[in-house]
Short mmCIF file of C-alpha atoms and ligand atoms in Angstrom, two decimals:
data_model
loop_
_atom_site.label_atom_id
_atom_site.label_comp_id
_atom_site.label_asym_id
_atom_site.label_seq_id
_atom_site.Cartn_x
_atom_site.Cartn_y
_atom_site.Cartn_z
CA UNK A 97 0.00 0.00 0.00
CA UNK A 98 1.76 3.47 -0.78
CA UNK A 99 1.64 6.20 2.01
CA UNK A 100 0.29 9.63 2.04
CA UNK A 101 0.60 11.86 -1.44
CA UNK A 102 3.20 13.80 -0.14
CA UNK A 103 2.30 17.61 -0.20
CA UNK A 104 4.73 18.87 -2.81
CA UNK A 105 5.85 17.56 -5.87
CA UNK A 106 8.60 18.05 -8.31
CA UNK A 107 6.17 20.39 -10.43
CA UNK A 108 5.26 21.93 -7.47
CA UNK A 109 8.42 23.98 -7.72
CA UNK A 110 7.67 24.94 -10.72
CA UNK A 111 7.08 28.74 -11.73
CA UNK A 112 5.03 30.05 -14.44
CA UNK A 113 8.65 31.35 -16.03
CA UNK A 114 9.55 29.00 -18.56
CA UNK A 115 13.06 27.98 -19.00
CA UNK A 116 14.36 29.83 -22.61
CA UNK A 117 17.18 27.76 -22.68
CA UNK A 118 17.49 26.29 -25.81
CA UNK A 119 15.98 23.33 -26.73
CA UNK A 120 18.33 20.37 -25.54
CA UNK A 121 20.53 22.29 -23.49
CA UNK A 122 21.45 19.81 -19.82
CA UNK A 123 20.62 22.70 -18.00
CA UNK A 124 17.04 21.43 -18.18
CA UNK A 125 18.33 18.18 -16.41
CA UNK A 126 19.87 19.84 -13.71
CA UNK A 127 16.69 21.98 -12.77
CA UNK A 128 14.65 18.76 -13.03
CA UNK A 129 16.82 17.06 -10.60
CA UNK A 130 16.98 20.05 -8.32
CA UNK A 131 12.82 19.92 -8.32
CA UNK A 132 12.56 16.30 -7.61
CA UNK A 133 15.28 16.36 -4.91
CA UNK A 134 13.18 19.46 -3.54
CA UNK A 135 9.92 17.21 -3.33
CA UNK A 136 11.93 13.93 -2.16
CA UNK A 137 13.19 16.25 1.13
CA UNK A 138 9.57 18.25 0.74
CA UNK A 139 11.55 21.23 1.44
CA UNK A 140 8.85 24.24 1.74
CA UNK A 141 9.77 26.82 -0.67
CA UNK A 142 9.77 29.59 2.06
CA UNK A 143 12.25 27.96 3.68
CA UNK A 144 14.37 27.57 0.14
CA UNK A 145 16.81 30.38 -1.29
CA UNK A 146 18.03 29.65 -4.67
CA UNK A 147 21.09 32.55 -5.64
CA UNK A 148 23.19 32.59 -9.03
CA UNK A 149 25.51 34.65 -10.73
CA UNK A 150 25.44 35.21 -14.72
CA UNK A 151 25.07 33.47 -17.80
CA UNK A 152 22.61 30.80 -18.63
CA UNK A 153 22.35 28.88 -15.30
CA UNK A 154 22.27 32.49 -13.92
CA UNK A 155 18.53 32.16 -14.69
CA UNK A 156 17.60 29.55 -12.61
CA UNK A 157 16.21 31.30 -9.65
CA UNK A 158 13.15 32.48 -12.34
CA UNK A 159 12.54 28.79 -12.55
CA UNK A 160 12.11 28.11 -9.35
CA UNK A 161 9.30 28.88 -6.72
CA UNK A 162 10.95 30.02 -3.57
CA UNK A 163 13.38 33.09 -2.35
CA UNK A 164 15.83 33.63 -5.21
CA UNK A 165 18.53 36.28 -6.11
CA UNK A 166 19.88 36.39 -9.50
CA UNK A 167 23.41 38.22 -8.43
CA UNK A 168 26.22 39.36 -10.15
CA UNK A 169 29.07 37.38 -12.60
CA UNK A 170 30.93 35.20 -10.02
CA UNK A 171 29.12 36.40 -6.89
CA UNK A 172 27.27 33.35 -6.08
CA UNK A 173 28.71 32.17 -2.91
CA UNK A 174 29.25 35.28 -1.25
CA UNK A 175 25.41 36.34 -1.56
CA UNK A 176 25.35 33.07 -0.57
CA UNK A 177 27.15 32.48 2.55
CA UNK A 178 25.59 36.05 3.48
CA UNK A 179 21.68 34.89 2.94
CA UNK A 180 22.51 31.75 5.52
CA UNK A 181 24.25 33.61 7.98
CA UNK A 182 21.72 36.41 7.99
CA UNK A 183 19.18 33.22 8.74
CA UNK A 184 20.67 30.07 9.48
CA UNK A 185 17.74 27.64 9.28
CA UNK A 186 16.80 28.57 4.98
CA UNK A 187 18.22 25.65 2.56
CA UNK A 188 20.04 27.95 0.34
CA UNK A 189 21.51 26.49 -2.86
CA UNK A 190 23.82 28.27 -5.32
CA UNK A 191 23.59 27.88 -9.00
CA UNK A 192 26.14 28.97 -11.34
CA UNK A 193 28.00 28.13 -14.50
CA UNK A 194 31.92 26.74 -15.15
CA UNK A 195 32.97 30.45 -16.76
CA UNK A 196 30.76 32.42 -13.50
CA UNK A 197 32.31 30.04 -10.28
CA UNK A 198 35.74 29.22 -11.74
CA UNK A 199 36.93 32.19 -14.18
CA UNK A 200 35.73 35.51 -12.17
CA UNK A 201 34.01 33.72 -8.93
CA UNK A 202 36.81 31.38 -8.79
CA UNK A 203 38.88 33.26 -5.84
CA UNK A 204 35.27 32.73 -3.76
CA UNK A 205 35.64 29.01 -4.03
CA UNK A 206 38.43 28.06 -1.73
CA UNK A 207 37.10 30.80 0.88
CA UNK A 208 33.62 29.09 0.76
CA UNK A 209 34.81 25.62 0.96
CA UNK A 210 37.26 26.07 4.05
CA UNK A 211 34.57 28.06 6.23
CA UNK A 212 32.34 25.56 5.35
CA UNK A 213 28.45 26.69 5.69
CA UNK A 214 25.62 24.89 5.28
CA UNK A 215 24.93 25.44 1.76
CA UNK A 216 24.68 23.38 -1.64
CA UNK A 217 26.59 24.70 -4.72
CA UNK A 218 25.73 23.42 -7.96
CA UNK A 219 27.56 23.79 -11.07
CA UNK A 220 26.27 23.53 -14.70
CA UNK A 221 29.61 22.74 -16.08
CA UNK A 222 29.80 22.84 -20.35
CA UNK A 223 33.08 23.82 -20.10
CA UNK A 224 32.01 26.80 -22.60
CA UNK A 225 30.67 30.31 -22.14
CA UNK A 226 27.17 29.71 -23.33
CA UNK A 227 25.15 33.01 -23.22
CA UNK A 228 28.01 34.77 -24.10
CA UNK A 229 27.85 32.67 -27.31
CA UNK A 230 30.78 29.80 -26.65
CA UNK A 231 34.05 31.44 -25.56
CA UNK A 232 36.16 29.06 -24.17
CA UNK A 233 36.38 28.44 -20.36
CA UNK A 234 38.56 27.49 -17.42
CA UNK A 235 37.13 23.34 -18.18
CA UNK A 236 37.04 23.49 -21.72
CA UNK A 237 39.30 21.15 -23.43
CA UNK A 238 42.77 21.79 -25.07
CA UNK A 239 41.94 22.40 -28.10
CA UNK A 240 38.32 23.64 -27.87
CA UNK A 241 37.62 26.02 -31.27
CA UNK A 242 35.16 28.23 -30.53
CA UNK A 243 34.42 32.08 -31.75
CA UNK A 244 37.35 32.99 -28.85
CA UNK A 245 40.18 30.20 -29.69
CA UNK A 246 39.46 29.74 -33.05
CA UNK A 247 42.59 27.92 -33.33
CA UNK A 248 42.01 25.82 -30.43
CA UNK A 249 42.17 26.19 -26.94
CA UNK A 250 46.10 26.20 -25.80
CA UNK A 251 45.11 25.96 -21.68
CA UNK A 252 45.25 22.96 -19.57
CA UNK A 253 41.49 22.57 -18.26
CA UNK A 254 41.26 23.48 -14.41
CA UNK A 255 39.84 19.88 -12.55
CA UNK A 256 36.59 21.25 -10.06
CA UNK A 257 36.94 18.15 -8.48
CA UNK A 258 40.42 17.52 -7.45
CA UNK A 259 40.53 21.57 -6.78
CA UNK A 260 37.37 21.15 -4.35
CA UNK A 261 39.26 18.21 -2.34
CA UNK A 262 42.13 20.63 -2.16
CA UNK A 263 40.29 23.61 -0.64
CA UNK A 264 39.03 21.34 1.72
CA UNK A 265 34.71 21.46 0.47
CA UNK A 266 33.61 18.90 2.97
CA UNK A 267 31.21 17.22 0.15
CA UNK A 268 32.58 16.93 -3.57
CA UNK A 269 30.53 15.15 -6.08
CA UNK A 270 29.60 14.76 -9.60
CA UNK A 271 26.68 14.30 -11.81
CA UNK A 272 25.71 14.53 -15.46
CA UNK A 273 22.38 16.11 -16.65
CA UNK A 274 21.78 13.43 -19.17
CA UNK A 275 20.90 11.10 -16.13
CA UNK A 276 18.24 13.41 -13.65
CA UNK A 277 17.18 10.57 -11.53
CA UNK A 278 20.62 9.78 -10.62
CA UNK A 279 21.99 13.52 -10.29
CA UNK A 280 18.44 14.20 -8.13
CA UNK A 281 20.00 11.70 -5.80
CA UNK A 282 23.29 13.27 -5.49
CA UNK A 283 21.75 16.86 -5.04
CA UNK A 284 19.52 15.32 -2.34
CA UNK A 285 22.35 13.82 -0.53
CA UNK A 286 23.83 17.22 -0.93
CA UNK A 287 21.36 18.67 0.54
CA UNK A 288 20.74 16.92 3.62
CA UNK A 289 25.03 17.39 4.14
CA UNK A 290 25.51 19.76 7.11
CA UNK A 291 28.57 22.02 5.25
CA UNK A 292 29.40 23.02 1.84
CA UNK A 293 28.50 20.60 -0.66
CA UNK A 294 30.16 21.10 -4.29
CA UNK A 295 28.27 19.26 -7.05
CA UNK A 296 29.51 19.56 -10.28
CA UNK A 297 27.34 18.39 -13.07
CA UNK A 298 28.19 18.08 -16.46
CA UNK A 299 25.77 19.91 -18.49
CA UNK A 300 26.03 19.81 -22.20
CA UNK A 301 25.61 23.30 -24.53
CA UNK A 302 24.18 21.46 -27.53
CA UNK A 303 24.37 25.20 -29.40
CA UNK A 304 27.79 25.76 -28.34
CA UNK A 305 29.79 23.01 -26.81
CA UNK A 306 27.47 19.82 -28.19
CA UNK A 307 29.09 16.84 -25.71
CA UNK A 308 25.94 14.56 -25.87
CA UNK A 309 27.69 11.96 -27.51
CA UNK A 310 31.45 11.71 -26.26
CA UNK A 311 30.03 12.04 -22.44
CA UNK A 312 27.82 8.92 -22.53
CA UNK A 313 31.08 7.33 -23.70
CA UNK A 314 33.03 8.29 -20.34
CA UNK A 315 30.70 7.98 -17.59
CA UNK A 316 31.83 5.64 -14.98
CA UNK A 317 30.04 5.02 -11.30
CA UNK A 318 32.23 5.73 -8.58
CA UNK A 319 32.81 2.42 -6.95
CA UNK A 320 30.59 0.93 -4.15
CA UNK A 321 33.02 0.23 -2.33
CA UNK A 322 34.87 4.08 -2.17
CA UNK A 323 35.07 4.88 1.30
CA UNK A 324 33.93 8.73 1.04
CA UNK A 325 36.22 10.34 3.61
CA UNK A 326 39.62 8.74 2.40
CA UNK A 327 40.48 12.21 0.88
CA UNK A 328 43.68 10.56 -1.04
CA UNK A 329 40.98 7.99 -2.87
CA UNK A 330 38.87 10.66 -3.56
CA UNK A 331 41.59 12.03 -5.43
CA UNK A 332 42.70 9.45 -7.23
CA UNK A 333 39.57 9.34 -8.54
CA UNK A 334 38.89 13.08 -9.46
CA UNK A 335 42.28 13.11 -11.56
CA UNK A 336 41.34 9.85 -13.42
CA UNK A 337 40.61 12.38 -16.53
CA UNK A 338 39.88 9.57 -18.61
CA UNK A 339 36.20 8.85 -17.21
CA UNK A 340 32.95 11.42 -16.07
CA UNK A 341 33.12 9.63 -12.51
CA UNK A 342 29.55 9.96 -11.22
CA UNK A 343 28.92 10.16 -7.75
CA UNK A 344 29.91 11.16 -4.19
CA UNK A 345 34.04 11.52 -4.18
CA UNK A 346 34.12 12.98 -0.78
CA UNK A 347 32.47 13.48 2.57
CA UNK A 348 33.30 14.33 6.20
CA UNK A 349 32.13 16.43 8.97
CA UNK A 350 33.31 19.53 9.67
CA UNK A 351 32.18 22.34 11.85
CA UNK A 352 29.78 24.87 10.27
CA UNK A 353 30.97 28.95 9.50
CA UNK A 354 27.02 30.12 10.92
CA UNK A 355 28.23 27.50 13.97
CA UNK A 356 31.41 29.25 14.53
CA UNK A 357 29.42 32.40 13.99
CA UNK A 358 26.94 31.95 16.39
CA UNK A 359 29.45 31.16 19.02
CA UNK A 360 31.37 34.20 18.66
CA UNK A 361 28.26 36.64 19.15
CA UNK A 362 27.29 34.95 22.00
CA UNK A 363 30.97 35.49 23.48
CA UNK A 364 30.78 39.00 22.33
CA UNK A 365 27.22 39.88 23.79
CA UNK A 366 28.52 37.66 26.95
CA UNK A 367 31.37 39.98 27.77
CA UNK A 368 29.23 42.88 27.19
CA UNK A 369 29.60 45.91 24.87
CA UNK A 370 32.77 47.37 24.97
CA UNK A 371 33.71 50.20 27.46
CA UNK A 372 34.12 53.87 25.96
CA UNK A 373 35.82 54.81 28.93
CA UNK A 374 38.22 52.42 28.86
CA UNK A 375 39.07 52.73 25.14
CA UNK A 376 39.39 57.01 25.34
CA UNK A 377 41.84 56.50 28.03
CA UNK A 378 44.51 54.63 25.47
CA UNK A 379 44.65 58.40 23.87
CA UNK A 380 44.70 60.67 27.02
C1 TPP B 480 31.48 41.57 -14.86
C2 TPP B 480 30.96 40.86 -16.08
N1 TPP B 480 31.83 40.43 -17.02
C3 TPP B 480 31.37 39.78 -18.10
C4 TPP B 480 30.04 39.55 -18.28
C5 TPP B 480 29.57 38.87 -19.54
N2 TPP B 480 29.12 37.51 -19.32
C6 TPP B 480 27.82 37.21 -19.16
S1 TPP B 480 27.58 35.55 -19.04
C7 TPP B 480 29.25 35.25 -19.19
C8 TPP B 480 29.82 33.86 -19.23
C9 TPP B 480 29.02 32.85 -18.50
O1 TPP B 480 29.58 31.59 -18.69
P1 TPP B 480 29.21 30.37 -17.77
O2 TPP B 480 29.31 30.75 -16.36
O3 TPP B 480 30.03 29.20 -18.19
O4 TPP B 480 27.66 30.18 -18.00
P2 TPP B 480 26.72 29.55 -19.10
O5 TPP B 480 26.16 30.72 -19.89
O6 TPP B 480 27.54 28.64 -19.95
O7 TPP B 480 25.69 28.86 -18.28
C10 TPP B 480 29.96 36.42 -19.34
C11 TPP B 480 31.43 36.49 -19.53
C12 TPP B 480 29.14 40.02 -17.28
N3 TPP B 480 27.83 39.81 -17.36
N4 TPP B 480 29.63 40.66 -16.20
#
């Protein structure tokens, strides 16, 4: 016998904005996989914040119904981190795209991951610039022609993965867009992860950067047995370039930043405010 019809549903999140993405484009997967991992953990949409920066996963918020703030090029996580420690108990999830968290948000990332708040950010990685019409970005490929490297791409791709382990993100994972029901697990797990969970989802731009058939080539499971908080293992498996790994690389508990923030206002409002007096008499 199945339960109770649980009071929201995937299209419940859904706002009367409709996605002009282009037709195709993985984006689409990831916001499907961010609704159904909304109704799987029926979080309430005024409980929900949902903040981007710019380009076409910069649009997200639009799509869905709860708090949102579409913010500057690169900007996600500090709007971010600032929306949960103004109130600590929203599910806030950051959206952005490869060229607006790891070209000009990229000096965010490593702050974000070692403070660690409660927060979920999700990447739409296509390794191209897609609004801006398919410059090449920090993940794209050596050798990636496109209107800004029309003789190929000469840089060595950055790797989110093995660069999240680095800085120390206390949940790394990846998912691909092609497979929703899988990635919806991920971002779930994400989610419910109390710290800064990285996912980074491969996201094909079918106008710009069309990866729908070499990807499906390349995916590989992590493997069952991975033990998610052997941080060496987890990069071993980030730098095995030859295969989209799919999957949780890394976990562990950390303390939270609103924690530690919490602590030290109560300290501060403990020991009083500070004496005037006291301070004036330094200068007299
Ligand atoms: C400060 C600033 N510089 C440049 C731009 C132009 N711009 C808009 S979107 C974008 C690239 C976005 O690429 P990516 O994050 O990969 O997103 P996608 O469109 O592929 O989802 C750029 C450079 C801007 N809006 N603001």
């Amino acid at each position: 016998m199945s339960g109770p019809t649980p009071e929201l549903l995937p299209q419940s999140y859904k706002t009367d904005e409709h996605p002009i993405w282009c037709p195709g484009c993985g984006d689409f997967g990831v916001l499907d996989a961010v609704y159904k991992s909304l109704a799987g953990l029926q979080v309430q949409p005024k409980d929900l914040v949902v903040v981007s920066g710019i380009g076409c996963s910069g649009r997200t918020p639009g799509f869905v119904k709860s708090y949102g703030f579409h913010s500057l090029h690169g900007r996600v996580l500090p709007v971010a981190l600032g929306v949960k420690l103004a109130n600590p108990s929203l599910c806030v999830i950051g959206v952005g795209g490869d060229g607006d968290g790891f070209a000009i948000g990229g000096g965010h990332i490593p702050h974000a991951a070692r403070r660690n708040p409660d927060m979920v950010y999700v990447i739409m990685d296509n390794s191209t610039y897609g609004l801006t019409k398919g410059q090449y970005s920090p993940t794209s490929p050596r050798g990636y022609q496109a209107g800004s490297t029309p003789y190929g791409n000469i840089e060595q791709p950055l790797n989110p993965l093995a660069m999240l382990i680095a800085y120390g993100a206390t949940f790394v994972a990846q998912g691909y867009s092609g497979k929703p029901r899988e990635l919806a697990d991920v971002v779930t797990k994400a989610i419910e992860h109390k710290g800064f969970a990285f996912v980074n989802v491969i996201s094909p731009c079918i106008t710009f950067n069309n990866t729908y058939k070499v990807i499906p080539q390349k995916l590989k499971e992590t493997p069952q047995d991975h033990d998610v908080t052997n941080r060496a293992k987890a990069f071993e498996l980030a730098l095995d370039t030859a295969h989209v790994q799919l999957g949780i690389f890394y976990q562990v508990s950390q303390p939270t930043f609103e924690e530690g923030a919490a602590e030290v206002i109560q300290k501060a409002q403990a020991s009083g405010p500070p004496r005037l007096e006291e301070i004036f008499s330094e200068f007299s």
